[in-house]
């Protein structure tokens, strides 16, 4: 069974005078352990989809009837508030864009782990500390850091801490919305390599959202390309790279500066 | 044929922060030169000292050692007004670089008022229109708008137009495209390229993204821990990188070709801690690799 199955998803932003169709009849699946990339420009609807999966979308965003979002076979759109609370984080965890700023600046790292581990699993302080140390080691951070405050850690470290907190409840699906956009290339590479190793060890699936197609092709198994709310092409990473079929995908590639080969000189994709 | 003279140079400049017993070298013996009609890319990761170098050039910091030279003469402590007009900056964040309370026209007229006070109102309006056209924006549509009505790419074009308003000789662009969408990035890079070739500007392009550096610059300098560790001709440095840190940076760049077979291997990533630690050590020795390609060898 697919970890995530999205069928005929349509999301509108309803305004007083007009309705903006942000997501138009999008369908795709993510298999267990799969690293799925969703690429597209700002405003194409990719983040709207990410928020809808954990029902974090808020008015004026409206999911149209007929849309289906199944996580592990369960219809997310049917969950009541109590079900939703236990579903978020435990089933689907989300790393936000500039997640490094989503840590609470006045709490130690340890306290932020305790919050999650105590609320969802009822762990005591001592148990939570042991589990938190274990989780930090997963992302290559020394457990000494548990007593640190966020501002004492670098941006890359904070991002890894957020990822560790996301993995605290062994979610089935990790959604990462532009998780490394604010970081430099070396740190970005280290973090994505770590995620790749972890999903193979722990078996979770990843929905990776970015506008950086080069980065996406390097880490994803399959990729979906979005244009103005529509999913215009879905294929395995190699095909998206070597033999893209949609004209928009081709133009996206044409607008990417490359490390080798003839330097391109074209006008951008849109 | 004599070599062209650099318009701007840092000559053996150091900048130290921190305390006497725990000095942190944000720039260690940095020398660089900018030439008319050429772009130098300064690349390195966060914290490597790139922005410190930019601030030294902008004269926001004074060097602790060494000199800032403009057209061969040291930039002194007197009036910097002429220097500030000659050396302009384009910032990373297009959203905070413009004042949200003012229109595009105000942003472009202000430098004209300050630096060309004799210009009449009509001439100033014409100059604003010309600046907008130069950055490929329609004056009729854009001049009266406020920053929040513009996209990130359009705002970055306004920043560039503002820099051009005072007819600078040098533009320092600090990560000008890192906050823009991939599809918008190329337009801005093309614009920088055009400015360089049409106006004969000297450009310093600061980035952590080597792929875009290759796109705009003829020369490259790789910086780590305040030191320039490898520099020279772009094709030579990227085609034949000699410093392990340069190779590490290259390995970190997303490169689909590496995954599917033909790209360069990324062995350096497994030695990342060693490479960083060793590259951070002071290294006065310079080794010549080719006519225009040098490294400071990583201490063993």
XYZ file of C-alpha atoms in Angstrom:
570
model
C 0.000 0.000 0.000
C 1.147 3.522 -0.732
C 2.197 5.685 2.193
C 0.628 8.683 0.519
C -2.025 8.616 -2.126
C -3.373 11.872 -3.495
C -6.259 11.700 -5.942
C -7.969 14.519 -7.821
C -6.808 17.098 -5.283
C -8.098 20.586 -6.027
C -7.473 23.509 -3.688
C -8.819 27.020 -4.153
C -8.032 30.248 -2.377
C -11.416 31.839 -2.050
C -11.404 35.630 -2.165
C -14.248 38.124 -1.862
C -14.354 38.783 -5.565
C -12.476 35.967 -7.202
C -11.309 32.429 -6.643
C -7.708 31.417 -7.265
C -7.255 27.790 -8.305
C -3.961 26.976 -6.563
C -4.030 23.219 -7.084
C -5.879 21.683 -10.018
C -6.869 18.025 -10.024
C -3.510 16.698 -8.842
C -2.947 12.965 -8.326
C 0.191 11.104 -7.283
C 1.352 8.332 -4.935
C 4.376 7.832 -2.740
C 5.481 4.250 -1.981
C 6.976 3.106 1.348
C 10.588 4.249 1.630
C 10.342 6.331 -1.526
C 11.992 9.750 -1.930
C 9.519 11.764 -3.998
C 10.320 15.249 -5.250
C 7.807 17.926 -6.130
C 9.350 20.750 -8.168
C 8.040 24.021 -9.477
C 8.375 27.774 -9.200
C 7.078 30.059 -6.465
C 3.314 30.132 -6.563
C 2.829 26.846 -8.438
C 0.933 25.235 -5.556
C 3.582 22.861 -4.215
C 3.552 24.216 -0.661
C -0.233 24.330 -0.681
C -0.220 20.576 -1.314
C 2.288 20.034 1.514
C 0.132 21.942 3.972
C -3.026 20.117 2.871
C -1.480 16.703 3.534
C -1.258 17.428 7.247
C -4.394 19.553 7.115
C -2.413 22.625 8.068
C -4.042 24.677 5.322
C -6.223 27.485 6.626
C -8.987 29.598 5.150
C -9.234 31.060 2.570
C -7.696 27.814 1.269
C -10.463 25.364 0.507
C -10.064 21.738 -0.515
C -12.713 20.952 -3.112
C -15.054 17.967 -2.713
C -13.954 14.951 -4.664
C -10.355 15.459 -3.507
C -8.746 12.535 -1.710
C -5.646 12.451 0.499
C -4.897 8.993 1.917
C -2.014 8.424 4.320
C -1.417 4.728 4.842
C -4.925 4.123 3.546
C -6.577 6.552 5.971
C -8.525 9.502 4.585
C -6.888 12.583 6.082
C -9.785 14.818 5.099
C -12.164 12.770 7.308
C -10.164 12.999 10.560
C -11.734 14.795 13.535
C -9.704 17.104 15.793
C -8.575 14.414 18.250
C -7.559 12.062 15.441
C -5.767 14.901 13.721
C -3.677 15.655 16.813
C -2.357 12.125 17.013
C -2.011 11.897 13.216
C 0.245 14.935 12.854
C 3.855 14.240 13.709
C 3.210 10.536 14.368
C 2.151 9.707 10.805
C 3.302 12.756 8.884
C 6.014 15.135 10.101
C 6.861 18.356 8.361
C 10.086 20.336 8.049
C 9.178 23.867 7.060
C 11.014 26.313 4.899
C 13.474 28.168 7.131
C 12.738 25.506 9.746
C 15.775 26.692 11.596
C 13.664 29.602 12.763
C 10.876 27.316 13.950
C 12.686 26.361 17.151
C 11.589 28.266 20.243
C 14.412 30.705 21.021
C 13.823 30.713 24.801
C 13.813 26.946 25.341
C 16.783 24.602 25.360
C 16.966 21.922 22.680
C 16.223 19.334 25.363
C 12.995 21.085 26.388
C 11.815 21.140 22.768
C 12.344 17.399 22.435
C 10.578 16.836 25.748
C 7.525 18.733 24.492
C 6.985 16.260 21.673
C 8.041 13.103 23.463
C 5.966 13.842 26.555
C 2.832 14.947 24.690
C 2.730 12.080 22.213
C 4.432 9.225 24.059
C 4.127 10.256 27.721
C 7.872 9.915 28.309
C 9.372 11.238 31.554
C 12.160 13.868 31.562
C 14.807 11.189 31.977
C 13.387 8.944 29.246
C 12.921 11.917 26.930
C 16.512 13.018 27.434
C 17.827 9.565 26.522
C 15.628 9.387 23.427
C 16.559 12.945 22.427
C 20.270 12.105 22.670
C 19.658 9.108 20.415
C 17.771 11.254 17.894
C 20.494 13.913 17.845
C 23.089 11.260 17.093
C 21.004 10.239 14.062
C 21.637 13.670 12.562
C 25.319 13.791 13.572
C 24.958 16.183 16.480
C 26.616 15.545 19.813
C 24.138 15.019 22.708
C 26.050 17.770 24.594
C 23.982 20.161 22.538
C 20.798 19.227 24.412
C 21.488 21.939 26.964
C 22.112 24.580 24.268
C 19.676 27.237 23.114
C 18.886 27.584 19.398
C 20.976 30.743 18.949
C 24.048 28.845 20.118
C 23.759 26.474 17.149
C 24.565 27.227 13.500
C 21.815 27.364 10.872
C 22.675 23.926 9.524
C 22.728 22.472 13.016
C 19.333 23.977 13.829
C 17.927 22.516 10.646
C 19.244 19.085 11.618
C 17.761 19.453 15.105
C 14.354 20.194 13.559
C 14.709 17.082 11.416
C 15.618 15.033 14.498
C 12.515 16.305 16.305
C 10.444 15.401 13.230
C 11.765 11.853 13.373
C 10.999 11.519 17.108
C 7.787 9.554 16.597
C 8.949 7.443 13.646
C 6.629 9.056 11.106
C 5.750 7.192 7.925
C 6.124 10.295 5.819
C 8.512 13.224 6.187
C 7.495 16.332 4.260
C 10.326 18.770 3.611
C 9.330 22.122 2.105
C 12.486 23.844 0.779
C 14.421 22.504 3.788
C 17.846 23.700 2.682
C 17.141 26.856 0.698
C 18.603 29.112 3.391
C 21.764 27.001 3.772
C 24.951 26.952 1.742
C 25.740 24.106 -0.637
C 28.074 22.155 1.619
C 25.660 22.077 4.553
C 22.765 21.384 2.185
C 24.575 18.382 0.783
C 25.434 17.006 4.241
C 21.831 17.270 5.415
C 20.292 15.650 2.337
C 22.816 12.832 2.427
C 21.897 12.218 6.053
C 18.163 12.159 5.232
C 18.810 9.672 2.460
C 20.727 7.348 4.798
C 18.067 7.654 7.493
C 15.143 6.849 5.224
C 16.958 3.704 4.134
C 17.652 2.742 7.773
C 14.295 3.740 9.255
C 12.088 3.140 6.212
C 10.137 6.398 6.112
C 9.101 8.053 2.838
C 10.009 11.596 1.894
C 8.080 14.285 0.061
C 10.740 16.809 -0.917
C 9.651 20.179 -2.215
C 12.012 22.628 -3.901
C 12.429 24.852 -6.922
C 15.978 23.592 -7.374
C 15.566 20.870 -9.969
C 19.275 19.976 -9.997
C 19.257 19.275 -6.296
C 16.023 17.345 -6.583
C 17.255 15.057 -9.342
C 20.290 14.235 -7.282
C 18.344 12.939 -4.279
C 14.894 11.826 -5.466
C 13.642 8.469 -6.762
C 10.713 9.985 -8.608
C 9.830 13.574 -9.429
C 6.657 15.482 -10.175
C 6.823 18.824 -11.994
C 4.196 21.425 -11.184
C 3.146 24.369 -13.317
C 0.462 26.816 -12.247
C -1.339 24.327 -10.015
C -1.144 21.370 -12.353
C 1.088 18.368 -12.129
C 2.408 18.329 -15.683
C 4.904 15.474 -15.538
C 5.740 12.613 -13.150
C 8.589 10.253 -13.786
C 11.704 8.643 -12.303
C 14.555 11.072 -11.654
C 16.738 9.841 -14.496
C 13.982 10.275 -17.089
C 13.134 13.735 -15.785
C 16.798 14.606 -16.235
C 17.715 12.749 -19.419
C 14.461 12.710 -21.333
C 11.934 15.189 -19.967
C 8.722 15.013 -21.962
C 6.924 18.218 -20.970
C 8.068 21.414 -22.602
C 8.072 23.237 -19.255
C 10.470 20.678 -17.726
C 12.791 21.182 -20.685
C 12.711 24.930 -20.199
C 13.395 24.550 -16.469
C 16.529 22.581 -17.319
C 17.528 25.132 -19.916
C 17.508 27.867 -17.288
C 19.884 26.075 -14.888
C 23.501 27.232 -14.759
C 25.687 24.117 -14.909
C 29.085 23.122 -13.608
C 30.412 21.706 -16.853
C 29.648 21.648 -20.551
C 28.773 24.707 -22.606
C 27.567 27.529 -20.431
C 23.964 28.204 -21.345
C 22.716 31.609 -22.284
C 18.966 31.539 -22.557
C 16.113 33.540 -21.257
C 14.426 32.012 -18.208
C 11.660 29.433 -18.328
C 8.871 31.861 -17.653
C 50.815 45.080 -24.564
C 50.629 46.236 -20.980
C 48.265 44.578 -18.578
C 45.170 46.706 -17.878
C 45.187 48.430 -14.510
C 42.755 47.233 -11.871
C 40.068 49.746 -10.977
C 39.859 48.488 -7.432
C 42.075 46.261 -5.317
C 42.546 44.828 -1.876
C 46.254 44.572 -1.177
C 47.185 42.060 1.485
C 44.259 43.006 3.691
C 43.527 41.441 7.061
C 40.560 42.008 9.327
C 40.498 40.528 12.807
C 37.544 40.188 15.158
C 37.403 38.723 18.638
C 39.792 39.382 21.507
C 43.579 39.725 21.611
C 44.092 36.200 22.992
C 41.383 34.681 20.756
C 41.601 36.519 17.428
C 39.289 35.451 14.607
C 40.609 36.270 11.153
C 37.618 37.180 9.001
C 40.110 38.171 6.290
C 43.705 36.936 6.306
C 46.117 38.562 3.833
C 43.435 38.898 1.180
C 44.544 40.353 -2.144
C 42.199 40.760 -5.051
C 41.825 43.032 -8.068
C 38.797 44.059 -10.120
C 39.172 45.061 -13.778
C 36.816 47.024 -16.049
C 34.593 44.719 -18.090
C 35.450 41.671 -16.003
C 33.716 39.744 -13.259
C 35.487 38.129 -10.340
C 33.516 35.512 -8.436
C 34.280 35.121 -4.744
C 32.959 31.762 -3.583
C 32.871 29.980 -0.256
C 30.449 28.626 2.325
C 28.656 30.600 5.061
C 31.168 32.124 7.448
C 34.123 31.867 5.068
C 34.686 35.652 5.005
C 33.087 36.562 1.659
C 30.858 39.238 3.115
C 33.733 40.621 5.208
C 35.658 41.081 1.970
C 32.651 42.920 0.505
C 32.432 45.157 3.569
C 36.124 45.944 3.364
C 35.638 46.965 -0.250
C 32.566 49.035 0.635
C 34.651 50.671 3.332
C 32.211 49.600 6.023
C 35.212 48.024 7.754
C 38.702 49.472 7.833
C 41.449 46.960 7.233
C 43.595 46.072 10.270
C 46.461 45.480 7.860
C 46.910 46.131 4.158
C 45.263 48.641 1.871
C 42.173 49.295 -0.184
C 43.206 50.835 -3.496
C 40.931 52.667 -5.947
C 42.494 53.414 -9.336
C 45.854 52.777 -7.739
C 45.468 55.239 -4.868
C 44.776 54.255 -1.253
C 41.225 54.990 -0.135
C 41.874 57.296 2.787
C 39.898 58.530 5.721
C 38.699 61.754 4.059
C 35.412 62.220 2.225
C 34.175 58.968 0.794
C 31.408 60.526 -1.288
C 33.153 60.090 -4.626
C 34.257 56.590 -3.663
C 30.730 55.624 -2.624
C 29.403 56.753 -6.001
C 32.063 54.779 -7.826
C 31.564 51.566 -5.866
C 28.006 50.342 -5.526
C 26.437 47.326 -3.929
C 23.569 44.957 -4.742
C 22.354 43.012 -1.726
C 21.194 39.461 -1.211
C 17.673 40.077 0.011
C 15.513 41.933 -2.532
C 12.736 42.124 0.046
C 14.645 44.149 2.630
C 16.918 46.152 0.317
C 14.127 48.530 -0.692
C 12.183 50.851 1.576
C 8.567 49.598 1.688
C 7.234 53.127 2.230
C 8.589 54.551 -1.015
C 7.901 54.085 -4.707
C 10.361 52.785 -7.251
C 10.741 56.316 -8.617
C 11.815 57.594 -5.181
C 14.426 54.839 -4.871
C 15.964 55.761 -8.210
C 15.690 59.541 -7.874
C 17.377 59.655 -4.490
C 20.885 58.728 -5.642
C 20.464 61.174 -8.557
C 19.507 64.001 -6.190
C 22.442 63.264 -3.910
C 25.109 62.791 -6.511
C 23.890 65.006 -9.362
C 22.199 67.924 -7.558
C 22.272 70.096 -10.694
C 19.951 67.793 -12.584
C 16.523 69.341 -13.213
C 13.248 67.549 -12.502
C 12.595 66.680 -16.147
C 16.091 65.363 -16.697
C 15.800 63.327 -13.503
C 12.535 61.772 -14.689
C 14.149 60.899 -17.978
C 17.116 59.378 -16.143
C 14.778 57.213 -14.036
C 13.027 55.958 -17.164
C 16.360 55.185 -18.781
C 17.547 53.272 -15.710
C 14.402 51.149 -15.654
C 14.735 50.386 -19.348
C 18.331 49.401 -18.753
C 17.208 46.720 -16.303
C 14.451 45.666 -18.728
C 11.487 47.018 -16.790
C 8.750 49.177 -18.303
C 8.933 52.655 -16.686
C 5.253 53.325 -17.366
C 4.241 50.229 -15.404
C 6.868 50.157 -12.674
C 7.974 53.672 -11.661
C 4.936 54.493 -9.525
C 4.809 51.104 -7.797
C 5.774 50.240 -4.238
C 8.172 47.376 -3.496
C 5.410 45.063 -2.214
C 3.740 45.258 -5.619
C 6.802 43.775 -7.301
C 8.123 40.224 -7.536
C 11.498 39.282 -6.048
C 13.139 39.339 -9.467
C 11.695 42.773 -10.268
C 12.902 44.105 -6.911
C 16.392 42.835 -7.577
C 16.298 44.644 -10.928
C 15.365 47.838 -9.066
C 18.357 47.318 -6.739
C 20.595 47.003 -9.768
C 19.063 50.105 -11.383
C 19.647 52.026 -8.160
C 23.288 50.955 -8.155
C 23.637 52.080 -11.778
C 22.058 55.487 -11.099
C 25.369 57.059 -10.047
C 27.404 55.659 -12.963
C 29.580 53.426 -10.821
C 32.835 51.843 -11.943
C 32.455 48.845 -9.652
C 29.468 46.807 -8.512
C 29.698 44.397 -5.599
C 26.847 41.877 -5.739
C 26.539 39.776 -2.578
C 24.505 36.633 -3.352
C 22.168 38.608 -5.621
C 20.217 35.569 -6.783
C 20.223 33.163 -3.849
C 16.764 34.242 -2.713
C 15.227 34.064 -6.163
C 13.522 31.225 -7.979
C 15.698 29.228 -10.351
C 13.705 30.453 -13.341
C 14.126 34.113 -12.352
C 17.801 33.765 -11.446
C 18.999 33.502 -15.005
C 17.390 36.790 -16.012
C 19.283 38.604 -13.243
C 22.556 36.891 -14.127
C 22.085 37.849 -17.790
C 21.450 41.413 -16.707
C 24.686 41.497 -14.699
C 26.521 40.097 -17.704
C 25.063 42.815 -19.941
C 26.012 45.582 -17.493
C 29.549 44.313 -17.430
C 29.978 44.194 -21.186
C 27.910 47.261 -22.158
C 29.025 49.628 -19.405
C 32.509 48.222 -18.831
C 31.789 47.727 -15.134
C 34.061 45.787 -12.840
C 31.960 43.242 -10.989
C 32.576 41.327 -7.791
C 30.077 38.476 -7.622
C 29.865 36.853 -4.203
C 28.160 33.476 -3.933
C 28.252 29.955 -2.564
C 26.857 28.674 -5.838
C 29.732 27.803 -8.150
C 27.427 26.964 -11.052
C 26.128 30.534 -11.223
C 29.653 31.884 -10.655
C 30.756 30.045 -13.748
C 27.921 31.637 -15.637
C 28.872 35.250 -14.922
C 32.567 35.400 -14.070
C 35.881 35.092 -15.902
C 37.910 34.752 -12.705
C 37.230 32.937 -9.465
C 38.548 33.036 -5.909
C 37.724 30.334 -3.385
C 37.689 31.508 0.199
C 37.681 29.622 3.458
C 38.279 30.828 7.029
C 39.257 34.284 5.777
C 41.894 33.048 3.337
C 41.782 32.848 -0.444
C 42.833 29.232 -0.931
C 42.624 28.891 -4.720
C 42.205 31.505 -7.450
C 42.639 32.292 -11.095
C 40.997 31.708 -14.446
C 37.515 30.195 -14.033
C 37.964 27.351 -16.523
C 41.352 26.427 -15.136
C 40.197 26.411 -11.500
C 36.973 24.492 -12.174
C 38.513 22.194 -14.756
C 41.588 21.397 -12.717
C 40.835 22.185 -9.054
C 43.978 21.665 -6.969
C 42.948 22.601 -3.447
C 40.988 19.903 -1.559
C 38.614 22.586 -0.294
C 37.774 23.693 -3.853
C 37.135 20.066 -4.724
C 34.915 19.776 -1.656
C 32.861 22.780 -2.727
C 32.535 21.356 -6.225
C 31.398 18.020 -4.801
C 28.658 19.711 -2.835
C 27.093 21.404 -5.849
C 23.989 19.517 -6.963
C 25.028 17.783 -10.140
C 22.650 15.290 -11.758
C 25.496 14.067 -13.963
C 27.327 12.773 -10.907
C 24.370 10.638 -9.918
C 23.897 9.208 -13.380
C 27.480 8.431 -14.133
C 29.558 11.164 -15.749
C 30.152 13.858 -13.150
C 33.223 14.173 -10.958
C 33.368 11.884 -7.919
C 32.639 13.331 -4.490
C 35.304 11.668 -2.328
C 36.026 14.951 -0.546
C 32.682 14.850 1.238
C 33.856 11.892 3.308
C 36.902 13.900 4.477
C 35.001 17.097 5.096
C 36.131 17.590 8.713
C 39.814 17.093 7.965
C 39.687 19.371 4.920
C 37.942 22.124 6.841
C 40.324 21.881 9.818
C 43.476 21.932 7.698
C 42.281 24.622 5.304
C 41.546 26.896 8.257
C 45.252 26.988 9.213
C 47.248 30.041 8.090
C 49.145 29.310 4.882
C 51.391 32.091 3.546
C 52.891 29.880 0.820
C 51.480 30.324 -2.670
C 51.992 27.742 -5.396
C 51.569 28.464 -9.095
C 49.502 25.883 -10.985
C 49.251 27.641 -14.348
C 49.751 31.107 -15.843
C 46.652 32.388 -14.095
C 45.893 29.742 -11.466
C 47.270 29.649 -7.913
C 46.681 27.865 -4.627
C 47.723 28.092 -1.015
C 48.462 24.401 -0.475
C 46.518 22.775 2.353
C 48.931 22.115 5.255
C 49.489 18.353 5.552
